[in-house]
XYZ file of C-alpha atoms in Angstrom:
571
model
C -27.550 -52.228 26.176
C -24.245 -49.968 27.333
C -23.888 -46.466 25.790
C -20.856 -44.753 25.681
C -21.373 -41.590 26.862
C -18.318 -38.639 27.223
C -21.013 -36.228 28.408
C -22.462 -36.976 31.801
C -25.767 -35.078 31.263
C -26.418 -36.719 27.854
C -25.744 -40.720 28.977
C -28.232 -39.605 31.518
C -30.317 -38.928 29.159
C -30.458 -42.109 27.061
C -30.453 -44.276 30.242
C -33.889 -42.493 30.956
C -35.018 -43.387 28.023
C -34.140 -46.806 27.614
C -35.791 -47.199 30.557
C -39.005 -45.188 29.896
C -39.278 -46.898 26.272
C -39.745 -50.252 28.289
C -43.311 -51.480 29.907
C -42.755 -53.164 33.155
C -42.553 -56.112 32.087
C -39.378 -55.365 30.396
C -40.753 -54.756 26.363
C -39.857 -52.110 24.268
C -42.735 -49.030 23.845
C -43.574 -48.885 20.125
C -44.923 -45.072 20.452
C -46.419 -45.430 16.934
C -49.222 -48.335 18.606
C -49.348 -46.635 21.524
C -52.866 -45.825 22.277
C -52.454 -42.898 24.590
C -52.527 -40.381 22.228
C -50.726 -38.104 23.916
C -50.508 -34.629 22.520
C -48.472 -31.394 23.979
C -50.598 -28.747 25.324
C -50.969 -25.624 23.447
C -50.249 -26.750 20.006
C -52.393 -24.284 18.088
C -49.660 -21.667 19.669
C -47.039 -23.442 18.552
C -46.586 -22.537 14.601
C -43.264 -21.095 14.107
C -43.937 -17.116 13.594
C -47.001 -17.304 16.508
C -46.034 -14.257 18.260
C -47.980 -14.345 21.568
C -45.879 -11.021 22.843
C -47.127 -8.718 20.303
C -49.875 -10.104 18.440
C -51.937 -11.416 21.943
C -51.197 -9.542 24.518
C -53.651 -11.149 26.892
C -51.977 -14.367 26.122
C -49.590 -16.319 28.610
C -46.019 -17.415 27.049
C -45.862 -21.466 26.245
C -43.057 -23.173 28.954
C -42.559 -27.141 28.177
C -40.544 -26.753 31.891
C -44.271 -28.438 33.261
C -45.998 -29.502 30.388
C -44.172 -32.315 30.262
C -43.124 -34.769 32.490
C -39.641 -34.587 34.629
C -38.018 -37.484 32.731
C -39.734 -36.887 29.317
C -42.344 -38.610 27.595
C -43.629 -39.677 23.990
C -45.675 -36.845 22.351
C -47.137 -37.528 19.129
C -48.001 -34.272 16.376
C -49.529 -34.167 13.056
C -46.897 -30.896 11.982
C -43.393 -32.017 12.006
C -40.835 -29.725 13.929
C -39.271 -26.952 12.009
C -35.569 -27.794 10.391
C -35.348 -24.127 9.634
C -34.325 -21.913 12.901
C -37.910 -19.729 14.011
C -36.976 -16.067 15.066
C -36.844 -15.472 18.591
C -40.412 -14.794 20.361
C -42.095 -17.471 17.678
C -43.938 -20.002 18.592
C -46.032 -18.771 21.281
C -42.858 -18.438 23.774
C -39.932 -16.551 23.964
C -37.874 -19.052 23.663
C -38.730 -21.519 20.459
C -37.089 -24.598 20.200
C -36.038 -25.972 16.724
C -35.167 -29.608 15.422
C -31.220 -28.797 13.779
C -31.466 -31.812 11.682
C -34.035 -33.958 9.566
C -37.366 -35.905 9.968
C -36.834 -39.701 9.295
C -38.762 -42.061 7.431
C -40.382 -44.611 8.404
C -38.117 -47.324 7.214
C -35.023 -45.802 9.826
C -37.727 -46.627 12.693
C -36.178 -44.544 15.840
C -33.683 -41.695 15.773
C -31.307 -39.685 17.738
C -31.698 -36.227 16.848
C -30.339 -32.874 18.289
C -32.699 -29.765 18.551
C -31.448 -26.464 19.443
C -33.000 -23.541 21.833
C -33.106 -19.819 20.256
C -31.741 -17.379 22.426
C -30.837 -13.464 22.511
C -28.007 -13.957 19.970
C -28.271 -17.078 18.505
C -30.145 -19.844 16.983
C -28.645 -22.317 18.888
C -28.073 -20.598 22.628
C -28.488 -24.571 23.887
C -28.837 -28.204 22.512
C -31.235 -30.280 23.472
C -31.276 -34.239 22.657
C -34.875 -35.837 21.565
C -35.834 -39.044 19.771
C -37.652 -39.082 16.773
C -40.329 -42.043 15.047
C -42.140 -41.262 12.002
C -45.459 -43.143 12.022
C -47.973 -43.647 9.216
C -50.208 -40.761 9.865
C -48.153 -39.175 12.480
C -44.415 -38.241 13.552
C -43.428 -39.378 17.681
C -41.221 -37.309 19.349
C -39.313 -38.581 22.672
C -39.110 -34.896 24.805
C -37.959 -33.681 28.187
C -39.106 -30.649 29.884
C -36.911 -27.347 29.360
C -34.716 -25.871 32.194
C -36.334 -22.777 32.039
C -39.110 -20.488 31.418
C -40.285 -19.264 28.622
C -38.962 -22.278 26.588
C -41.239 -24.155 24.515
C -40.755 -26.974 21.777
C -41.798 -26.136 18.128
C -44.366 -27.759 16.020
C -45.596 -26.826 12.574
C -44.720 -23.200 10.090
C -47.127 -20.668 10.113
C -45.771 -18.204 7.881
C -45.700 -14.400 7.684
C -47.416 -12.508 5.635
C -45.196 -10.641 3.054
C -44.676 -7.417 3.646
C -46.785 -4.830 1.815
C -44.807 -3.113 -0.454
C -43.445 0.693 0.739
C -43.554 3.713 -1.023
C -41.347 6.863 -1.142
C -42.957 9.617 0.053
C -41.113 13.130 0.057
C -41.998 15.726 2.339
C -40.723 19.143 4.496
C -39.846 18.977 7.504
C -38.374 22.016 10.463
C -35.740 21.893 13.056
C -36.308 24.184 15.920
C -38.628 26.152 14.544
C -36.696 27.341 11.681
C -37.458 30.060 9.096
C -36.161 27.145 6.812
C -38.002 23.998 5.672
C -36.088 21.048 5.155
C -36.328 17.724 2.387
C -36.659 14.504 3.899
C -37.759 11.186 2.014
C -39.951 8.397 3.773
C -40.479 4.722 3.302
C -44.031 4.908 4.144
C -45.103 1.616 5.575
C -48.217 1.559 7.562
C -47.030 -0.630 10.770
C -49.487 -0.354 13.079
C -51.128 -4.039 11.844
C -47.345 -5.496 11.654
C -45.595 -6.971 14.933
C -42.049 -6.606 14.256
C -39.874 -5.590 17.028
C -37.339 -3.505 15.056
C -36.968 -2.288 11.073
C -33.865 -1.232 8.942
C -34.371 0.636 5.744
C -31.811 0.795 2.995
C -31.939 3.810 0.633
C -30.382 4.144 -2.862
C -30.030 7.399 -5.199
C -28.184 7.511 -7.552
C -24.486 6.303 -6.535
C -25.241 6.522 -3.292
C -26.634 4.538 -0.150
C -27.445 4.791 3.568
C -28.814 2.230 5.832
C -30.986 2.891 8.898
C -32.359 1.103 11.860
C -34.142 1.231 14.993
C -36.825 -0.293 17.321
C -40.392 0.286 15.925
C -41.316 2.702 18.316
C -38.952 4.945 16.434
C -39.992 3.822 12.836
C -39.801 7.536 11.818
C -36.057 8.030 12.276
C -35.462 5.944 9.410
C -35.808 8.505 6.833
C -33.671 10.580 3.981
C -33.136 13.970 4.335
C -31.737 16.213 2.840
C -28.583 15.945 5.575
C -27.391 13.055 2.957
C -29.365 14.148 -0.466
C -28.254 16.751 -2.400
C -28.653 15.696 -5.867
C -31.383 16.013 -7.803
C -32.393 13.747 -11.197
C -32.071 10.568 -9.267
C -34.007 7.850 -8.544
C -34.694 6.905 -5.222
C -35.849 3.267 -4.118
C -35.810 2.039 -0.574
C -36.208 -1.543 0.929
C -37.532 -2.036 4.267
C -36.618 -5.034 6.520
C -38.777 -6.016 9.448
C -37.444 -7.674 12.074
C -38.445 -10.134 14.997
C -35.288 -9.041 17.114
C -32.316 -6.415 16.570
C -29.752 -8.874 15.267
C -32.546 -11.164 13.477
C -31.138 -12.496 9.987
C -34.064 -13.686 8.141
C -36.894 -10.759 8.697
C -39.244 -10.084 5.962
C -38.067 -7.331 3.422
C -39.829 -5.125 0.368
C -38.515 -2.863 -1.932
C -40.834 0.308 -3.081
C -40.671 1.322 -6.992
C -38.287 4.163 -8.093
C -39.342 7.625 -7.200
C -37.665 10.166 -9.572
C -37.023 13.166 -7.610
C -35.737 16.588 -9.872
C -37.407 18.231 -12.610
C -39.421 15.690 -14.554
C -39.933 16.670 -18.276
C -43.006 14.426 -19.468
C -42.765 14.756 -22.794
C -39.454 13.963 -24.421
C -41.074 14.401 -28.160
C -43.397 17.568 -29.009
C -45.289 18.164 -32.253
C -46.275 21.751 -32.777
C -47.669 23.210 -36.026
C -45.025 26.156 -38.059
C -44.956 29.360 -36.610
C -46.450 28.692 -33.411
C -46.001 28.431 -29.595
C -44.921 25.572 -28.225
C -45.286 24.897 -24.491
C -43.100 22.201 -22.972
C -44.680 21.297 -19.446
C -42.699 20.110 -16.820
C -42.708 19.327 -12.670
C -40.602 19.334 -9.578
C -41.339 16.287 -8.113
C -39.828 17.092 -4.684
C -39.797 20.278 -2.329
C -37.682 22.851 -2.144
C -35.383 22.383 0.043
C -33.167 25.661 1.024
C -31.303 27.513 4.234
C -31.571 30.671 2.917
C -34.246 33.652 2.716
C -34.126 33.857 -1.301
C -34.904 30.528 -2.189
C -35.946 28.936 -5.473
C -33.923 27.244 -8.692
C -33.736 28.838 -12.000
C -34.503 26.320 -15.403
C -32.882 27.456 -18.727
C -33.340 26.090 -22.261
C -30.805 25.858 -24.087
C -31.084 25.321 -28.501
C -28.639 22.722 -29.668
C -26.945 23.575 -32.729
C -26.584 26.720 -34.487
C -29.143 27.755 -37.423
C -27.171 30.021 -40.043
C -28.662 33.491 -40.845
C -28.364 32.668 -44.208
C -30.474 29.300 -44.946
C -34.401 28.917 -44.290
C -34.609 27.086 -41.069
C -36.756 27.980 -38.516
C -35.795 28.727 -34.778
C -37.371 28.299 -31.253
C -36.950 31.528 -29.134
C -37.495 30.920 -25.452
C -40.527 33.265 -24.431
C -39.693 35.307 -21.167
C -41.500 34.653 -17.945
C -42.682 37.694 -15.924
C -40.497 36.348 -12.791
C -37.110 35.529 -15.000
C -34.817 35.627 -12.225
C -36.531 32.792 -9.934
C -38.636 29.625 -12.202
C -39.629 27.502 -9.411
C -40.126 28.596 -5.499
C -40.175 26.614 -2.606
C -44.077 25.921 -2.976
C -43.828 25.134 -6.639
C -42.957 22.000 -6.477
C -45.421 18.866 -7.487
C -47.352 21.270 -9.986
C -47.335 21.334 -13.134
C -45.259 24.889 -15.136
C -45.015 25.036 -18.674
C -41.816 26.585 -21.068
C -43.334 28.837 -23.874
C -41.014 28.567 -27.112
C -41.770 30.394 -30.546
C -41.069 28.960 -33.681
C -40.573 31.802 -35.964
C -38.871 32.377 -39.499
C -35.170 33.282 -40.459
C -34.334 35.454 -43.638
C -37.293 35.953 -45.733
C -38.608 32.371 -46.085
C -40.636 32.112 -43.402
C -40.123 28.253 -41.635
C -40.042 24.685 -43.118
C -40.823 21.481 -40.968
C -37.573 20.690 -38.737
C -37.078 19.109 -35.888
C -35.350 20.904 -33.076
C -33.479 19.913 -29.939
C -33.704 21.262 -26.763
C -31.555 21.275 -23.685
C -32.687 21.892 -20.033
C -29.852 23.479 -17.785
C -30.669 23.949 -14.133
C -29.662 26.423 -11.568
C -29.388 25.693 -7.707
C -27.086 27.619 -6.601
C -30.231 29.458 -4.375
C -31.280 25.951 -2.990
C -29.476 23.480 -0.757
C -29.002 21.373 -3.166
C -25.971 20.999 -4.959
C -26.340 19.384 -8.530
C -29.003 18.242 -10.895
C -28.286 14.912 -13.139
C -28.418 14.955 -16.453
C -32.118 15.386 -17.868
C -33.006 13.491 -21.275
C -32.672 16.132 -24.514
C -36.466 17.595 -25.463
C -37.266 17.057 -29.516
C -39.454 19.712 -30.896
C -40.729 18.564 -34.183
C -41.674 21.401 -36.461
C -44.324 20.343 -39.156
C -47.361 21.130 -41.513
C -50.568 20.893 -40.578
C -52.764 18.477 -42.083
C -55.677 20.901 -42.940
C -53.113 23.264 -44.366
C -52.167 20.606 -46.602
C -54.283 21.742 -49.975
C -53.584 20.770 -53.321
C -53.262 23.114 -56.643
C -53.381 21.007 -59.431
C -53.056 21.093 -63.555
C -54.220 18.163 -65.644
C -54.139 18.188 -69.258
C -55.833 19.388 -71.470
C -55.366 21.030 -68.543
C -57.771 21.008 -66.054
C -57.117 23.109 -63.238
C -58.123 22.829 -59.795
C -57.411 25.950 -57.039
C -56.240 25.208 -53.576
C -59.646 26.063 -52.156
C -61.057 23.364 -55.053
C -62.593 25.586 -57.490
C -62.950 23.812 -60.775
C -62.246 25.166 -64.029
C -60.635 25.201 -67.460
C -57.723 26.838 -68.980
C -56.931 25.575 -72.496
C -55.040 28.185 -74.074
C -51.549 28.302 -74.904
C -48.635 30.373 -73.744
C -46.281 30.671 -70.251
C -48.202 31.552 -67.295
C -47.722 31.897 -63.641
C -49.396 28.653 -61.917
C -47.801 29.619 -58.297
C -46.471 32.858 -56.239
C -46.263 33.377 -53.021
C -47.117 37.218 -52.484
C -44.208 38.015 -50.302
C -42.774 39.126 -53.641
C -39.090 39.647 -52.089
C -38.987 35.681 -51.596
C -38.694 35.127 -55.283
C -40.675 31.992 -55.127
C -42.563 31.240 -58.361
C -43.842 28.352 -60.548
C -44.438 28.953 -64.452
C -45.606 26.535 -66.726
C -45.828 26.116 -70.491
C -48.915 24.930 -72.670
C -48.532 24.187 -76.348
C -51.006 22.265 -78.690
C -51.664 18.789 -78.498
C -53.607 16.097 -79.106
C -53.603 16.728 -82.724
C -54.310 20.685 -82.107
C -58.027 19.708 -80.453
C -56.206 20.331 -76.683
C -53.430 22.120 -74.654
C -50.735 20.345 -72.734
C -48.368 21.112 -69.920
C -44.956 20.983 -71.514
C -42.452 23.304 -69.651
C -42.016 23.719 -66.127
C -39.823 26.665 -64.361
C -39.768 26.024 -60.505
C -38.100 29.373 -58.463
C -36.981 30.140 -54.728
C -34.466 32.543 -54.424
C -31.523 32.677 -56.752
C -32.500 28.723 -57.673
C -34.225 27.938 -60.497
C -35.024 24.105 -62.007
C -36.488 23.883 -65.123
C -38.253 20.874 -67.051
C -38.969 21.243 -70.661
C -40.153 19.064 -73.343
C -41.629 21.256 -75.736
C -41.231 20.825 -79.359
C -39.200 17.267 -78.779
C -36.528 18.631 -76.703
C -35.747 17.251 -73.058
C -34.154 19.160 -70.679
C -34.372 18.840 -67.063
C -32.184 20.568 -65.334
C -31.158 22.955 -62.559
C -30.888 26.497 -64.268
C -29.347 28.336 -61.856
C -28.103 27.168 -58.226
C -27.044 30.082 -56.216
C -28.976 29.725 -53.066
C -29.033 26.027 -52.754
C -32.521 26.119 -50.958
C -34.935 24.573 -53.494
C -34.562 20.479 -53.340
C -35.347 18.632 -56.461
C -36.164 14.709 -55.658
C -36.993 12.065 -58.441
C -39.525 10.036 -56.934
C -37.918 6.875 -58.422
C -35.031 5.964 -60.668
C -37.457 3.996 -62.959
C -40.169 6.708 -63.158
C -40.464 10.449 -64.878
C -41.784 12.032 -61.587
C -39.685 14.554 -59.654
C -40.734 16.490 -56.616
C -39.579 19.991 -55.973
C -39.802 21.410 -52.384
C -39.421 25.259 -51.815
C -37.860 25.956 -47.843
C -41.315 26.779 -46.699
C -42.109 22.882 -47.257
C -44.294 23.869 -50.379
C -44.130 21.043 -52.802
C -44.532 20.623 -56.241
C -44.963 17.536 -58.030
C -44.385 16.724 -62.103
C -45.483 13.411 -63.476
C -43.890 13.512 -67.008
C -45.632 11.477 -70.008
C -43.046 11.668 -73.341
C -45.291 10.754 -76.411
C -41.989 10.675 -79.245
C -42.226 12.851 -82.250
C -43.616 16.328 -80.226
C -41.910 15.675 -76.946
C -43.787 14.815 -73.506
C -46.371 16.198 -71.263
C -46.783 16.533 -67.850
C -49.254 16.788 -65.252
C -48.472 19.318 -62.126
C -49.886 19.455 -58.541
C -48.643 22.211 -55.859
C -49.156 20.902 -52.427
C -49.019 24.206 -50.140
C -47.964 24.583 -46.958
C -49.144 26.069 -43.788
C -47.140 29.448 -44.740
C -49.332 29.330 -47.896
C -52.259 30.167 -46.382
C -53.582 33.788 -47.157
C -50.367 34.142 -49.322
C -50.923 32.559 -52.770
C -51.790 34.104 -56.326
C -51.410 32.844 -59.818
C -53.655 30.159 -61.122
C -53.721 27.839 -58.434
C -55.883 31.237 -57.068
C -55.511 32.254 -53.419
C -55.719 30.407 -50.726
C -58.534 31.705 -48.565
C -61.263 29.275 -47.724
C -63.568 30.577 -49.746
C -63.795 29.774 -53.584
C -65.245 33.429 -54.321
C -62.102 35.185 -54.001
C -59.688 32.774 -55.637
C -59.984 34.554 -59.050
C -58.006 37.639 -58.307
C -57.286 39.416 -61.682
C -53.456 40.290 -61.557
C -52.623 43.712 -60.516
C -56.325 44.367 -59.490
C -58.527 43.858 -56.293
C -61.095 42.493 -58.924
C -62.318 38.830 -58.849
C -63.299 37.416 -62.167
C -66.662 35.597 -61.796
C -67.141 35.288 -65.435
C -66.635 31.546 -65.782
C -70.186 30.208 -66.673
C -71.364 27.048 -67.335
C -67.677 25.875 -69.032
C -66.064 27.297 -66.403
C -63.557 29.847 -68.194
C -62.072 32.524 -66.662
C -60.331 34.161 -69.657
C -59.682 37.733 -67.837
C -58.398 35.478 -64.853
C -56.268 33.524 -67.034
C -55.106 36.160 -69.348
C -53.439 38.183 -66.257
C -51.502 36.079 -64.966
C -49.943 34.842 -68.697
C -46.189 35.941 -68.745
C -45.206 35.151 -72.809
């Protein structure tokens, strides 16, 4: 057989082994019958990723220079070489050498292949000619000894672990023993069980990046301070790299979760009940980080929108801290402080159930930092508490019910006052009407007179009329709602939230009826008089005779309260 050869070295090559793939008495060497067996030494070391330097120190490095014979030889292995390039120190040598092509079948019988040495700065510092056979349950490889030392032939991937996720970690730190403590951010990683010769960090906030890297020895150089951070309201993530080698492009990498670092509001929606304190808690998730003697940020609240003197909104009013010119100081940070807001009446009609919104300004101009990003607007949502919720009602013929549930009867005709509130310069008032009914054996609910303010809304279906109908409308603070186009119940809400309901019943010839139920509201409480009694708690006081400090407890075993009822009739 003649080669061609244009490279000295490499026709030298094949002539040796053409001649070493031949017994003596002139055969070809099948190495996939050959009964030798012959197997490299060291192959448990050689797994791409075996790091003898730094994970077995007592260790020698692998060198194929003489482990294998001066004009090469047929080795057979069980793990294929690596196609992929290892990392420089892998494989048990310094030196790993890599197969830069494919494994054949076993139909293409013998190959030519090229494998390639890593060096300092490459993958492929030096190529390196070997034959290849794939066998049934094993793969031949035709190998001569490296040039130098350590240099060692690849066999087999033994992977890496992944990398354990980092995690940002913020912390002070001081320069020359300064008055002044610093910010800096970490990417905690604990690398003492890792054996990577150098890491890189990347860190991203915001708009902003910065990439670090240096030998392990000085892992704690790669970290974010407050040289390169100034903004706070950001979240920070950073990804870690570890490296075999300084210009090594595959490395292992993890990124940590986000770490919000500003003022961190955890509630962005807050129920409180009317008229009371609510207290918004919030954090600094990071230190303080400052370069002067007064030190510290400053955290306003701002009320969105304006609430007009003259309707019956409520309002938040920020309650004062002691310390108002300084909020948070350099050790406040990772605790938890609370905002105190009031919720408080305007004009005379007490509050109603709103909803607020809240905005949180921040100060640094006595910090090192220089902004704060936007933080998410704060709802406070103003309502009625459940247990404050009772119910006044008036069923015909009627039979009335107080708010604290006393029973009783008041069949009698006339106008009388069913509802006031006893902050008498509110002007807010229900009256009803009873007439006859029921063929004179009954009385019925059959006006209704609903007040707050200079609004009144009236329903009346005495005698056959029907009118329902605002009667006056100067305030524009009591809402009127029908409950549904196709029924005869309307809803009437006074701007303390009170509500009272009318389901109307029209019978033809005399007119209609209606039942009434006032559902109070948390400003009701210890304020109510008329027939729906006061609301107390207790049923023993909820017959207060008009005008008097006297309770009627007259009502027997029917339940009739005339001198109760009979003070509070107004026609």
């Amino acid at each position: 057989m003649r080669i061609r050869c244009n490279v000295v070295w490499l026709c030298a090559f094949w002539t040796i082994i053409i001649i070493l793939t031949k017994d003596v008495e002139g055969k070809s060497v099948d190495p996939c019958e050959d009964d030798s067996e012959r197997h490299l030494h060291d192959m448990h070391r050689r797994f791409k990723n075996y790091k003898t330097m730094f994970q077995r120190r007592h260790e020698e490095m692998v060198c194929d220079k003489y482990l294998i014979p001066q004009h090469g030889a047929w080795f057979m292995s069980y793990n294929d070489m690596p196609t992929v390039p290892p990392t420089f120190l892998d494989c048990g040598t310094t030196h790993p050498i890599w197969l830069n092509g494919t494994i054949p079948t076993i139909s293409e019988g013998v190959v030519d292949r090229t494998a390639c040495k890593v060096g300092f700065m490459s993958y492929c510092d030096e190529e390196i000619p070997v034959r290849i056979k794939r066998c049934e349950k094993y793969t031949a490889y035709f190998l001569l000894p490296t040039k130098h030392c350590p240099e060692a032939y690849c066999f087999g991937i033994k992977k890496d672990p992944p990398l354990p996720q980092p995690v940002v970690k913020p912390s002070i730190y001081n320069e020359n023993e300064s008055r002044v403590d610093r910010l800096q951010f970490e990417c905690y990683l604990n690398i003492s069980s890792l054996n990577f010769a150098y890491y890189e960090v990347t860190w991203k906030w915001g708009t902003s990046s910065l990439t670090l890297k240096n030998e392990s020895s000085q892992f704690s150089s790669l970290r974010l301070t407050d040289e390169h951070f100034k903004t706070l309201g950001v979240h920070i993530t950073c990804t870690m790299k570890a490296l075999h080698f300084e210009h090594d492009v595959l490395g292992l990498s993890a990124t940590s979760n986000k770490f919000y670092a500003g003022l961190k509001f955890p509630e962005q929606i807050i129920t409180i009940q009317k008229g009371e304190v609510v207290v918004i808690p919030y954090q600094l998730t990071v230190p303080l980080s400052c370069q002067m003697d007064t030190c510290g940020i400053n955290v306003n609240v701002i009320l969105k929108g304006t609430t007009k003197l003259n309707t019956c909104d409520g309002q938040l009013y920020a309650i004062l801290r002691e310390n108002n010119t300084i909020d948070l100081m350099p050790n406040d940070w990772n605790s938890t402080h609370n905002i105190e807001m009031k919720h408080i009446g305007r004009k005379g009609y007490g509050v109603k159930p709103s909803t607020f919104t809240v905005e949180i300004q921040v100060d640094l101009s006595n910090s090192n930092f220089i902004h704060h990003e936007h933080i998410p607007e704060l709802h406070v949502h103003v309502q009625d508490s459940d247990s404050n919720r009772k119910v006044c009602s008036a069923y015909n013929d009627p039979h009335m019910k107080t708010f604290d549930g006393l029973s009783y009867e008041h069949q009698q005709a006339g106008t009388y006052i069913l509802y006031e509130h006893n902050i008498l310069e509110r002007h807010m008032q229900v009256q009803m009407e009873l007439t006859p009914c029921n063929s004179n054996v009954a009385y019925c609910i059959c006006g209704l007179a609903v007040r707050a303010g200079g609004d009144i809304f009236v329903i009346y279906l005495c005698g056959g009329k029907t009118i329902i109908k605002y009667g006056t409308c100067y305030d524009k603070i009591l809402k009127v709602k029908r409950a549904k186009k196709t029924t005869k119940q309307y809803k009437i809400t006074f701007p303390t939230g009170t509500e009272i309901s009318a389901n109307i019943f029209l019978h033809g010839g005399y007119g209609g009826t209606m039942n009434v139920e006032v559902r109070g509201s948390g400003d009701d409480k210890g304020h109510t008089q008329g027939l729906c009694g006061r609301m107390t708690g207790d049923t023993a006081d909820n017959m207060l005779i008009r005008g008097t400090n006297t309770t009627d407890n007259s009502g027997g075993s029917w339940r009739r309260y005339q001198a109760f009822s009979d003070s509070w009739r107004k026609v």
